[in-house]
Coordinates of C-alpha atoms in Angstrom, one line a residue:
X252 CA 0.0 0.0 0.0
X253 CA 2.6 2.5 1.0
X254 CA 5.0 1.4 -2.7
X255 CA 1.9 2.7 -4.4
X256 CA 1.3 5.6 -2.5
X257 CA 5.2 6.6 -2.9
X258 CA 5.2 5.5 -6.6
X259 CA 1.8 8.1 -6.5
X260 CA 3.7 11.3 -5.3
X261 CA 6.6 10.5 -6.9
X262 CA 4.7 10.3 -10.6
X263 CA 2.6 13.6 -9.5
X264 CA 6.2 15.4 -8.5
X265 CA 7.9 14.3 -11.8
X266 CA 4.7 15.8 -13.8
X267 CA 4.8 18.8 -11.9
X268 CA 8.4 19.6 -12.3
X269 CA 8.2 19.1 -16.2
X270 CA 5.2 21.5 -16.7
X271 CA 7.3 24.1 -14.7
X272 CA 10.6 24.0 -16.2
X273 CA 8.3 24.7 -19.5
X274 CA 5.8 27.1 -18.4
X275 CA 6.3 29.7 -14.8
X276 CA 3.4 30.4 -13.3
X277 CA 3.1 33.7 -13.1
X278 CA 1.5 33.8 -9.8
X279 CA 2.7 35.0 -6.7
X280 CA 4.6 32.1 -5.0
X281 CA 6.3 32.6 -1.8
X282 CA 9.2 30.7 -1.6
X283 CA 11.0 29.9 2.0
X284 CA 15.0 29.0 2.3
X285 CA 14.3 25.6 2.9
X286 CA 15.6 24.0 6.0
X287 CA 16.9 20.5 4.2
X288 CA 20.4 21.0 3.1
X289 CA 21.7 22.8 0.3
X290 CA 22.9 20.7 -2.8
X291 CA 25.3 21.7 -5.3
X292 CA 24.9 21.3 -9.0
X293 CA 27.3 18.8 -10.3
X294 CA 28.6 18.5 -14.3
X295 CA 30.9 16.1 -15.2
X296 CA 31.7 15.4 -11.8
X297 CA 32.9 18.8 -11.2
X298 CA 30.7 21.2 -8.7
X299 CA 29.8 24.5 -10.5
X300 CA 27.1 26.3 -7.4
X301 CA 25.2 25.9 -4.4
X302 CA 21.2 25.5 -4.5
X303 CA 20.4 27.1 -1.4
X304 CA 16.6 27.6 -1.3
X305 CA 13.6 25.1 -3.0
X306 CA 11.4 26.2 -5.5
X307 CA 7.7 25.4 -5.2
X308 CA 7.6 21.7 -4.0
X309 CA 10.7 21.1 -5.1
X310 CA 14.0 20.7 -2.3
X311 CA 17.1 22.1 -3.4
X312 CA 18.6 18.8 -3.8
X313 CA 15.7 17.9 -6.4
X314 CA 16.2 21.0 -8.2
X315 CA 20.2 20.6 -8.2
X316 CA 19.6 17.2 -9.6
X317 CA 17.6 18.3 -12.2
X318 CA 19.7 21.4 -13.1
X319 CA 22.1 18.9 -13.5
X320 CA 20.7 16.1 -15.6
X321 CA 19.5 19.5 -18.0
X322 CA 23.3 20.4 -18.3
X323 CA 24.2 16.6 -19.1
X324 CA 21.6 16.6 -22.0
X325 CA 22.7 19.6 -23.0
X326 CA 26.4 17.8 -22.8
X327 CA 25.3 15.6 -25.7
X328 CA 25.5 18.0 -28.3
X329 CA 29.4 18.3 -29.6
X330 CA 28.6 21.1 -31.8
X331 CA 27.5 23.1 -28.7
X332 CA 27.7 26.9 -29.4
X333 CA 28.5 29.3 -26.4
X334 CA 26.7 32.0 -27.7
X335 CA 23.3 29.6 -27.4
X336 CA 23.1 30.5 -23.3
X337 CA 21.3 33.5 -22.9
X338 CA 19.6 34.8 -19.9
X339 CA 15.4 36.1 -20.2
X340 CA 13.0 37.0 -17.7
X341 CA 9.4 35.9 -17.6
X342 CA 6.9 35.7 -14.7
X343 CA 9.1 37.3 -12.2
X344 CA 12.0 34.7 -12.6
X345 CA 15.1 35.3 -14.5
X346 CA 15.5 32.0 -16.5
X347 CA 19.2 30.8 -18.3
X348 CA 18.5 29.0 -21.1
X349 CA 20.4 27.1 -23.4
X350 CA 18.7 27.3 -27.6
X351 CA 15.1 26.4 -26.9
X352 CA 16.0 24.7 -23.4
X353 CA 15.4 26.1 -19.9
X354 CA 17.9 24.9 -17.9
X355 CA 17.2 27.2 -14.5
X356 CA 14.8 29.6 -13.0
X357 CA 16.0 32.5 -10.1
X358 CA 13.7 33.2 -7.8
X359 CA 13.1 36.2 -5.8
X360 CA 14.3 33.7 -2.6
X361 CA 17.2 32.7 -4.2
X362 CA 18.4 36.8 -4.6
X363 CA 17.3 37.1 -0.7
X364 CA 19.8 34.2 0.5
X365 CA 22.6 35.3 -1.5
X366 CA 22.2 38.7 -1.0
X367 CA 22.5 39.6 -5.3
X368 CA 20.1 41.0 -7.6
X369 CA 18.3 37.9 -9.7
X370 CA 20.1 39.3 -13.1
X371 CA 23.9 39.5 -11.3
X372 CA 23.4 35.9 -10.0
X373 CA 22.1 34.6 -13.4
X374 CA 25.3 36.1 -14.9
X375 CA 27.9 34.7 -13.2
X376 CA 25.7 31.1 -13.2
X377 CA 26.2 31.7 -17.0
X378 CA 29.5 32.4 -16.9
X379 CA 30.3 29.3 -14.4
X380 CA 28.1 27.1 -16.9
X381 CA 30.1 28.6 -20.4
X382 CA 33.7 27.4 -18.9
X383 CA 32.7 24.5 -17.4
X384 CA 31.4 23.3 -21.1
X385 CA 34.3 24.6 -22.7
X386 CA 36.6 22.6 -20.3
X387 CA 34.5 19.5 -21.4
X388 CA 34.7 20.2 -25.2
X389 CA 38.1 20.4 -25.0
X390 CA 38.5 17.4 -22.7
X391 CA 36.5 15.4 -25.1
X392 CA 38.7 12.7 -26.9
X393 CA 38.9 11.7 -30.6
X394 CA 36.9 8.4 -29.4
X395 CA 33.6 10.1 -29.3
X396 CA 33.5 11.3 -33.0
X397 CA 34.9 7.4 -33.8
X398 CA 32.1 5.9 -32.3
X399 CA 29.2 8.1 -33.5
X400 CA 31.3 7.3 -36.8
X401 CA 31.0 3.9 -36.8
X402 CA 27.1 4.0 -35.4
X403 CA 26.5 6.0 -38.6
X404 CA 28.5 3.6 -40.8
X405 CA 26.7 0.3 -39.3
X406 CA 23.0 2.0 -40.1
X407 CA 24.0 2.2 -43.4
X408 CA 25.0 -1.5 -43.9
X409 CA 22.3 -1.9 -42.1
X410 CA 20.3 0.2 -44.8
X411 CA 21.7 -1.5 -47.6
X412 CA 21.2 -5.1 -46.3
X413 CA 17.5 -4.4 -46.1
X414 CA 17.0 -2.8 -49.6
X415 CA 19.2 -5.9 -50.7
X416 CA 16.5 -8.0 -48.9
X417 CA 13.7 -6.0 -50.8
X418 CA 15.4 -6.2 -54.4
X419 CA 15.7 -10.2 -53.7
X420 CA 12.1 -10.4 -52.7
X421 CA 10.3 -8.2 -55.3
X422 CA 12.1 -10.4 -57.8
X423 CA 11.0 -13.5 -56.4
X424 CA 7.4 -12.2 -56.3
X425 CA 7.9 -10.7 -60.0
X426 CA 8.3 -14.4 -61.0
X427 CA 5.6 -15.7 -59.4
X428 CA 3.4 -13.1 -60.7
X429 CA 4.4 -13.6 -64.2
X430 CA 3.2 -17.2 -64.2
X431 CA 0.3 -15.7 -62.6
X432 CA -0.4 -13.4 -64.8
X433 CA 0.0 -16.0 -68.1
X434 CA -2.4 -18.3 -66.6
X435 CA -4.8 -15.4 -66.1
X436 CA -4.0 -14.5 -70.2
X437 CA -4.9 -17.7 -71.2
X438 CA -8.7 -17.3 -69.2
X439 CA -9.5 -14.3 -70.8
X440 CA -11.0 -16.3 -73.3
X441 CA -13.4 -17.5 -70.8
X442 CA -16.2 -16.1 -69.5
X443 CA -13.5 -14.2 -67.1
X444 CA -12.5 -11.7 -69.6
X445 CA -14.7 -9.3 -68.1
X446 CA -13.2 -9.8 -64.7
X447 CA -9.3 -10.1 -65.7
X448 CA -7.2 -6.5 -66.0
X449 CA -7.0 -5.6 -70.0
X450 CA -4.0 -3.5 -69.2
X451 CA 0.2 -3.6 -69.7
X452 CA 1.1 -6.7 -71.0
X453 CA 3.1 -7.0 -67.5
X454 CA 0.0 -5.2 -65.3
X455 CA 0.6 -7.1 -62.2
X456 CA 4.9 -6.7 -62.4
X457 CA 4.0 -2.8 -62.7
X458 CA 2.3 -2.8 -59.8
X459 CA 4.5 -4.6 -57.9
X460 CA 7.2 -2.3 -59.0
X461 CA 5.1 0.5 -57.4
X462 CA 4.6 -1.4 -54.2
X463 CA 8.5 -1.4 -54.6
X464 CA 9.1 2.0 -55.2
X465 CA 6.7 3.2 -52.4
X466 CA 8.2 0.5 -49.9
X467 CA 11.5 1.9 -50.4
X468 CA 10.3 5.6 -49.9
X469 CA 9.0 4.8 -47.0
X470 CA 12.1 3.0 -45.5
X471 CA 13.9 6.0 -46.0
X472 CA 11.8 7.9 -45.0
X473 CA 11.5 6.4 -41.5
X474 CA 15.7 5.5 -40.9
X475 CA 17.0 8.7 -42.0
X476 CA 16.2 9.8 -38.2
X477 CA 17.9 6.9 -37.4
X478 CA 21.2 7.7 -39.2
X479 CA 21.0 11.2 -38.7
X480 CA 21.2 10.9 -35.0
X481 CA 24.3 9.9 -34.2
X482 CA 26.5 12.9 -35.6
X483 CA 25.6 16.1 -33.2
X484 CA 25.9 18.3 -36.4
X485 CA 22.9 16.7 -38.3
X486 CA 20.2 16.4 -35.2
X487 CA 18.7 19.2 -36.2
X488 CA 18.1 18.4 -39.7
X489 CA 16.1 15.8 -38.7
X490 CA 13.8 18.0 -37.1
X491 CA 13.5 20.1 -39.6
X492 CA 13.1 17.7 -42.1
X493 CA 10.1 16.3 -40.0
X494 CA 8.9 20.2 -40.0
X495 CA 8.8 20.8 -43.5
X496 CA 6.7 17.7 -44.2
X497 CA 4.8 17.6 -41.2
X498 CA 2.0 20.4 -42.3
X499 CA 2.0 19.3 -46.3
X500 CA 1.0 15.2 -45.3
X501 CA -0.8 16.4 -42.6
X502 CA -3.3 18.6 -45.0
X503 CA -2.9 15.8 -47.5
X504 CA -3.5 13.1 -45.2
X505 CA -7.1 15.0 -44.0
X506 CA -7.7 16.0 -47.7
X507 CA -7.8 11.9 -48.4
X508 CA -9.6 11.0 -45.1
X509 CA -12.6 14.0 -45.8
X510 CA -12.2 12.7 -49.8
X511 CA -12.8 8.9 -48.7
X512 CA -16.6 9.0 -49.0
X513 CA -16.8 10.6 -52.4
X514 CA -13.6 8.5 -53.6
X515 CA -16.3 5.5 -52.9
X516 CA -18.6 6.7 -55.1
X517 CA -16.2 8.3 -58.2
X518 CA -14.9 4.4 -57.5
X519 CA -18.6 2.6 -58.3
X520 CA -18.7 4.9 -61.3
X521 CA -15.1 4.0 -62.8
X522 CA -15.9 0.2 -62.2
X523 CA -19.2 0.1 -63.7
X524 CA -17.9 2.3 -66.4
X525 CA -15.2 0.0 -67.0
X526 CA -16.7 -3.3 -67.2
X527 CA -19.4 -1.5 -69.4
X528 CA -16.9 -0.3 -71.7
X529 CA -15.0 -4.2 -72.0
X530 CA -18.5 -5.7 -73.0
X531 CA -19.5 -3.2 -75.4
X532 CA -15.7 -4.3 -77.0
X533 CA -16.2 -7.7 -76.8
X534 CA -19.6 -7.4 -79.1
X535 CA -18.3 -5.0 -81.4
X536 CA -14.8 -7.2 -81.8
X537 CA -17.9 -10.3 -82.3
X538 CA -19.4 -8.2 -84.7
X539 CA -16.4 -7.4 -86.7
X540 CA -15.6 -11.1 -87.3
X541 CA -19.1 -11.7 -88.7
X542 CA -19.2 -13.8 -85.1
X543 CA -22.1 -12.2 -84.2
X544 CA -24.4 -11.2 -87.0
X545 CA -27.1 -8.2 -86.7
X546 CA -29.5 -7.6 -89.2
X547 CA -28.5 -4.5 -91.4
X548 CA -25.9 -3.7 -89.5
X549 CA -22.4 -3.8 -91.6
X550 CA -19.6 -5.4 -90.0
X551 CA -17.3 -2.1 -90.7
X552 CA -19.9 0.0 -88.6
X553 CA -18.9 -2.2 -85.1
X554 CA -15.7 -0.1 -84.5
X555 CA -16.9 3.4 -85.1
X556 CA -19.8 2.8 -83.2
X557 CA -18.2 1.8 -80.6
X558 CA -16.3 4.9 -80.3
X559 CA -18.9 6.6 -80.3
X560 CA -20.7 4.9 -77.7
X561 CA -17.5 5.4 -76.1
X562 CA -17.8 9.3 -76.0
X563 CA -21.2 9.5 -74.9
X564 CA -20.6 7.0 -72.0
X565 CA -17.3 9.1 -70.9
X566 CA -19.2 11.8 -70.8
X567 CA -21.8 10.8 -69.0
X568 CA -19.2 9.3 -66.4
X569 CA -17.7 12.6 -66.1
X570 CA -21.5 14.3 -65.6
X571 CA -21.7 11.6 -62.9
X572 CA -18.0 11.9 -61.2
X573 CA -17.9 15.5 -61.3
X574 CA -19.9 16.7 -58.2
X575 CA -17.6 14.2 -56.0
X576 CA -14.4 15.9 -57.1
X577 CA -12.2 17.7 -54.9
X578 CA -13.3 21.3 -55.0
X579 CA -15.2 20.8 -57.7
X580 CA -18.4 23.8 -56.1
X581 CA -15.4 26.2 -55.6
X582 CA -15.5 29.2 -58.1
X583 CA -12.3 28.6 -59.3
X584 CA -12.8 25.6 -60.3
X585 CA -16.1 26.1 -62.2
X586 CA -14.0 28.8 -64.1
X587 CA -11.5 27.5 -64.9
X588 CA -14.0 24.4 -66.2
X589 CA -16.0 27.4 -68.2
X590 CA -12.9 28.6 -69.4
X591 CA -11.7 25.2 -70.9
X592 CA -15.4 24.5 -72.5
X593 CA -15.1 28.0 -74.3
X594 CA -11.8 26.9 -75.5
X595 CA -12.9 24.1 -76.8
X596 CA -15.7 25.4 -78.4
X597 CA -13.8 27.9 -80.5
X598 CA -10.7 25.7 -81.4
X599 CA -12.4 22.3 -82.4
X600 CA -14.8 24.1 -85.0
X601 CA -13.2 22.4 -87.6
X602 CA -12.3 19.4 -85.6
X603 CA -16.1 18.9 -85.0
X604 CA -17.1 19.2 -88.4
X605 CA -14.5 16.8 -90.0
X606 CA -16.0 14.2 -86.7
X607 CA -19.8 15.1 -87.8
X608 CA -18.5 14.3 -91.5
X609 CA -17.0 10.9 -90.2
X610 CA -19.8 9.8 -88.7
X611 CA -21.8 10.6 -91.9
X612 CA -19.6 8.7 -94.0
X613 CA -19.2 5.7 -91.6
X614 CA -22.8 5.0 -92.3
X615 CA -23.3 6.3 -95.8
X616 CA -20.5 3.5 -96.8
X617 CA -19.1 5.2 -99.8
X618 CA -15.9 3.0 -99.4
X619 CA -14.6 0.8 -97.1
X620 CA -11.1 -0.1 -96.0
X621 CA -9.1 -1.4 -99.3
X622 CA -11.3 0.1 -102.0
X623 CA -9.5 2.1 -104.6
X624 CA -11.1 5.7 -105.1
X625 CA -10.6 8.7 -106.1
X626 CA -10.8 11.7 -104.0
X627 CA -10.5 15.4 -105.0
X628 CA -8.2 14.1 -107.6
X629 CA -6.4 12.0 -105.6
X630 CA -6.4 7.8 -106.3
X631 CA -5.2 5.3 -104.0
X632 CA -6.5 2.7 -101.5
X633 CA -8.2 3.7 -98.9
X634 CA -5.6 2.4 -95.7
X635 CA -7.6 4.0 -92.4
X636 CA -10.8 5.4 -91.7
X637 CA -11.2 7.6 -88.6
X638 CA -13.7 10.2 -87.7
X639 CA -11.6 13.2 -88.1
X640 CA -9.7 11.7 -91.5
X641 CA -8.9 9.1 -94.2
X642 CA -5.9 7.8 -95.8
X643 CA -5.1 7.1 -99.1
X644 CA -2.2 5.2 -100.1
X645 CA -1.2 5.5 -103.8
X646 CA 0.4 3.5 -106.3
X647 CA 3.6 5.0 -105.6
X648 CA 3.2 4.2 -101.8
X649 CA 2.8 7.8 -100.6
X650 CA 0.2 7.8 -97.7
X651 CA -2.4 11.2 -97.8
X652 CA -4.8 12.0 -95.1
X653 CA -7.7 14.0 -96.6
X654 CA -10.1 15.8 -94.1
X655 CA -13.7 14.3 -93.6
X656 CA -15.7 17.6 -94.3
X657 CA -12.9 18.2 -97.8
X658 CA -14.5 14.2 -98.7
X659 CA -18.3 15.2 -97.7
X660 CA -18.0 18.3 -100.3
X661 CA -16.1 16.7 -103.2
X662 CA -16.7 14.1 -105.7
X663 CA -15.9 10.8 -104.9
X664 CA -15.3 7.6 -107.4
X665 CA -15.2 4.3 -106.1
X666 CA -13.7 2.0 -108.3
X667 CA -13.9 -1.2 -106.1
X668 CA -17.5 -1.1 -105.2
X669 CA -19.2 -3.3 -107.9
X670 CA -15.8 -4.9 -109.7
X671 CA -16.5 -8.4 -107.8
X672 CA -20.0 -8.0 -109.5
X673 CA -20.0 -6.2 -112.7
X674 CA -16.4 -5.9 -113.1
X675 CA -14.6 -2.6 -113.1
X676 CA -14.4 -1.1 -117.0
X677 CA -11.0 0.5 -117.7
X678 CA -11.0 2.3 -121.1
X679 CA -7.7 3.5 -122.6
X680 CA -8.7 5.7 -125.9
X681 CA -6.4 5.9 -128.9
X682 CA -6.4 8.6 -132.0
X683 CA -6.3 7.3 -135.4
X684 CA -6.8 9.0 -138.5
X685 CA -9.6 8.6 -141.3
X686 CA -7.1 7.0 -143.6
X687 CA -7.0 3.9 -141.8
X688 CA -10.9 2.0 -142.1
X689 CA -12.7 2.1 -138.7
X690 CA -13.2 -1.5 -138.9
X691 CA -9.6 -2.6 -139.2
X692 CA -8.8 0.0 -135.8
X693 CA -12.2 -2.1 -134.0
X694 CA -10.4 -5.5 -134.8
X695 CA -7.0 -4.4 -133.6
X696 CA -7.9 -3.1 -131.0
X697 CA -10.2 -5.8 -129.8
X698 CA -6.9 -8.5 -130.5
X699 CA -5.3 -6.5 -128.0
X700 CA -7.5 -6.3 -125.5
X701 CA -7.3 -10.5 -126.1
X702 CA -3.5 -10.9 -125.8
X703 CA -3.6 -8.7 -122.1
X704 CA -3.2 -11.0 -119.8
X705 CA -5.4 -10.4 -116.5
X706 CA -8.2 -9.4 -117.6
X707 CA -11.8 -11.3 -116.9
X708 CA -13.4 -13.0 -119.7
X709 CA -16.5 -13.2 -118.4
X710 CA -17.3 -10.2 -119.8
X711 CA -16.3 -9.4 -123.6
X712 CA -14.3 -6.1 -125.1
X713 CA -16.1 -3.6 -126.9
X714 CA -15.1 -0.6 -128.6
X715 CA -17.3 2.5 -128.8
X716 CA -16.2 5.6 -131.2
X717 CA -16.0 8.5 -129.3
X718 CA -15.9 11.5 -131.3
X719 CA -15.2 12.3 -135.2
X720 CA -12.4 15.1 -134.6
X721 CA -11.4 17.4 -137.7
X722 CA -8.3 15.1 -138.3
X723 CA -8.7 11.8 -136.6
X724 CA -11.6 9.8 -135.0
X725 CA -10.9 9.2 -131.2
X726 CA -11.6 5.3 -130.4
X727 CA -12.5 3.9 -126.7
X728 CA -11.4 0.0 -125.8
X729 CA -13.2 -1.0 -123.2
X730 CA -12.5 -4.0 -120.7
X731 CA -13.4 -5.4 -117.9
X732 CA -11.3 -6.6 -114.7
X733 CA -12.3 -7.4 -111.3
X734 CA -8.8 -6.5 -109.5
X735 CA -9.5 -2.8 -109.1
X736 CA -5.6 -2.1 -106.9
X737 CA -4.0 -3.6 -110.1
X738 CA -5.7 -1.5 -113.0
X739 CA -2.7 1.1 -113.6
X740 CA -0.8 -1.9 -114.5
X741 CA -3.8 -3.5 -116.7
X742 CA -3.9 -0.4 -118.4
X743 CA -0.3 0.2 -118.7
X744 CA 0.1 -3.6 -120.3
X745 CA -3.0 -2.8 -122.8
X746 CA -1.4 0.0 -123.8
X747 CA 1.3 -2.4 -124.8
X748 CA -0.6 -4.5 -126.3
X749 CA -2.6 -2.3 -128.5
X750 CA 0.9 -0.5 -129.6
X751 CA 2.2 -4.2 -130.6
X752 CA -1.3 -5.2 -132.3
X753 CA -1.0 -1.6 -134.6
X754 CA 2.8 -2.3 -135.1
X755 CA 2.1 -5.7 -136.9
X756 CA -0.5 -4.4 -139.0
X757 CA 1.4 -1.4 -140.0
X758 CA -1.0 1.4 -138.6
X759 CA 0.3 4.3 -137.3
X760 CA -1.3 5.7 -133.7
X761 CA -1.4 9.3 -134.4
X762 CA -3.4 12.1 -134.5
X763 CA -2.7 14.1 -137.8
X764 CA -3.3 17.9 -138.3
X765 CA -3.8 19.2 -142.2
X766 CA -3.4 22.1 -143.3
X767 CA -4.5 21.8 -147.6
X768 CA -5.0 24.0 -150.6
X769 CA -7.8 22.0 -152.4
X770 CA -7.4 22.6 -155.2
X771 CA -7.9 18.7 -156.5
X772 CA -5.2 16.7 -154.2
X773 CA -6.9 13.0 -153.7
X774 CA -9.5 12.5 -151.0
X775 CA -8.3 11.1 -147.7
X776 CA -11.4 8.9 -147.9
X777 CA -10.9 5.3 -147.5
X778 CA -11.6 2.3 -149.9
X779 CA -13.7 5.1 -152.9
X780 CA -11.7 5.9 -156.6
X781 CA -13.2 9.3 -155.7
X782 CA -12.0 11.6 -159.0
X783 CA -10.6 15.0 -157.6
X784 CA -9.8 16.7 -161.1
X785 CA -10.3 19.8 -162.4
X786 CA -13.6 19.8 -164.1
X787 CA -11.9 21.3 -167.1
X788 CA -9.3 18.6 -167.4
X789 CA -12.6 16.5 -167.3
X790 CA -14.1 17.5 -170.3
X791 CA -10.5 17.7 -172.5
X792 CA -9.9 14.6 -171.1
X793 CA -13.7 12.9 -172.4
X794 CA -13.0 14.4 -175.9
X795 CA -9.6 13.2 -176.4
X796 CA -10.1 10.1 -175.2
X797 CA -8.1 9.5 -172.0
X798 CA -10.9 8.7 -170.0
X799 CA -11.1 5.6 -171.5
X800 CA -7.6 4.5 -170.9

């Protein structure tokens, strides 16, 4: 019973005396010479002053103890600066202090017994205190730095060993979470898809290189302390190092905690969003391998669809998130949301109009992906189809990206879009001249069209006459092929062809130009005797006879 009560006082009396070496009370206290005797404050084993009188319910030998164990703290610190004891006076005391460290109070009492103003005792206290420190600085032997030397160098072995244990480790894991993550591959094509991550090839290794990354951060975090302590001269960064983080986590840290409740709800929204997003690209994938069938609606719609769908349910998912964002009701945050919607609005004009042309032509199906066209005087095969574009690629393998609203206001030829059916027509024209029988150009140029090789026989050559020029009648072969990429070559090898048939039969392909006097020069009409002469040498000629000849 009586331990407890002594353990009792003793705990009150040790609270007591730390509350008022850190705050005075500035209260009138009246403080006797007390009648125990007087203690002497020892440092280092030498005695520097008497305690003479108590303070509060403190003896002079308590207080001389703990004036003592202050200065032996205070001991600790080998960068100790002499210029960091200063004297101050608060509550009616005169207190010395050492930096931010009271290490005694003067009380009025203390003055009365030694018969010195409060100020001239604290100053020669100081001035005992200064050279009994500076004795012990210099005293202090080269094994002191050694040691705190090798404390410092065994925490950092001991740092490296555990960031080698964590290197080891995360490997280890990494392994096991790459056969994981395989197995998990190889279900996607299960029902489980919808569940498994579509993300990095290696998602689950990325993560765990995060958890890595963080892990480390936070070792370092909490040993720096730890290695920092044991030289004098980097205590105090520790401190402050604690300071200048302390307010910044501890604002982010109640940011997250008052952010919890709406984080659960902007979560439900990304994870229905999400799995609502990998279904709609499951069916459209379905769709475009003819998988899943839906009547009157083309296989080459699924993808552009989708990404439209796409925008309207990100949208919407914003709409929905939006009110649970941090800030979001502030005013600055509204305008700066106004400000990047009027932004928008004036610098995607065009943007939006080659998208609404997109969309147009998506569904309109003037060409798909492959078809040879023509756009704007540009031919080529059509390589990618987005809503804001399309490429060409041409013969000569140069890729061109023509705008969506530049295709929804030009002409457009499609030269793929009935050749499986009706065949495409190509229809080289050559120029001969009216001296040479239309027939004979027909049958020549119908042999050529016969020795091309390529070309579909399903449907025959024909030849139409196109115009009847001043000097030369225009002809037009016409043939049919179902390979639409290929017809610069087709044409280029009918051209040959047509240039060997005319060679063998002597005809020339030109286009000639006259320029004639007639004045009785032979007609340059085919296959007639037609009689240009004068119609005076006519009648000479009847009399005399020659006509006859």
């Amino acid at each position: 019973m009586f331990r407890k009560l002594n353990f009792t006082l003793f705990l009150l009396a040790f609270i007591t005396s730390t509350l008022f070496t850190q705050t005075i009370d500035t209260t009138n206290t009246t403080v006797k010479h007390s009648d125990e005797q007087d203690a002497f404050v020892v440092f280092q084993g030498d005695s520097l002053f008497k305690i003479n009188t108590g303070l509060g319910p403190f003896s002079p030998t308590k207080r001389a103890e703990q004036i003592s164990g202050r200065l032996e703290s205070i001991a600790k610190d080998i960068t100790m600066v002499q210029d960091s004891f200063f004297i101050s006076e608060e509550g009616g005391y005169t207190l010395i202090s050492y930096k931010e460290t009271i290490i005694m109070s003067i009380s009025n009492a203390d003055a009365e017994v030694l018969g010195l103003p409060k100020q001239k005792i604290a100053i020669n206290y100081i001035g005992t205190i200064k050279q009994s420190f500076i004795n012990h600085i210099e005293n202090k032997s080269l094994s002191d730095w050694l040691i705190n030397i090798g404390y410092t160098i065994l925490t950092l072995i001991g740092l490296a060993i555990i960031l080698m244990l964590i290197k080891i480790s995360f490997k280890w894991i990494n392994k096991k979470l790459l056969k994981y993550e395989k197995g998990l591959k190889r279900k996607r094509k299960s029902f489980f898809r919808y569940l498994a991550p579509d993300g990095p090839q290696y998602f689950f290794i990325f993560l765990s290189n995060i958890v890595k990354i963080g892990l480390i951060i936070l070792i370092l975090f909490l040993y720096l302390p730890l290695l920092f302590r044991f030289m004098p001269g980097t205590k105090g960064l520790v401190n402050q190092f604690y300071s200048y983080i302390a307010d910044p986590v501890n604002f982010i840290l109640n940011g997250l905690i008052s952010f919890l409740p709406n984080l659960f709800y902007i979560a439900i929204i990304v994870i229905i969003t999400r799995y609502v997003l990998r279904i709609l690209n499951y069916v459209a994938q379905e769709i475009e391998e003819e998988k899943l069938k839906l009547k009157g609606f083309h296989k080459d719609w699924a993808h552009p669809t989708l990404n439209i769908v796409k925008i309207i349910i990100y949208a919407f998912s914003i709409v929905f998130m939006f009110p649970y964002l941090p800030g979001s009701s502030s005013p600055a945050f509204q305008g700066v949301t106004i400000f990047l919607g009027v932004l928008f609005s004036f610098g995607s004009t065009s943007a939006i109009a080659n998208i609404i042309a997109g969309i147009v032509i998506t569904y309109m199906r003037p060409f798909t992906i492959g078809d040879r066209v023509m756009i704007n005087g540009v031919a080529g095969d059509v390589v990618e189809k987005t809503l804001l574009v399309t490429r060409l690629r041409t013969i000569k393998n140069e890729d061109i990206t023509i705008p969506n609203a530049t295709i929804i206001n030009t002409h457009l030829w499609n030269y793929s879009k009935n050749a499986k059916k009706l065949g495409l027509i190509l229809h080289p024209t050559v120029t001969i001249g009216y001296d040479v029988p239309s027939q004979t150009v027909i049958k020549l140029l119908l042999e050529a069209a016969k020795n091309t090789k390529n070309l579909t026989r399903e449907f025959k050559p024909f030849v139409l006459q196109k115009s009847l020029n001043d000097f030369y009648v225009e002809y037009e072969l016409n043939v049919y092929t179902k390979q639409p990429s290929k017809m610069a070559f087709f044409i280029s090898e009918l051209n040959k062809s047509i240039q060997e048939e005319f060679n063998k039969a002597g005809v020339e392909i030109l286009s000639p130009h006259y320029q004639a006097m007639r004045d009785g020069n032979s007609s340059t009409i085919s296959g007639e005797a037609t009689d240009m002469r004068n119609p005076v040498d006519k009648i000479i000629d009847k009399f005399t006879g020659k006509d006859q000849e």
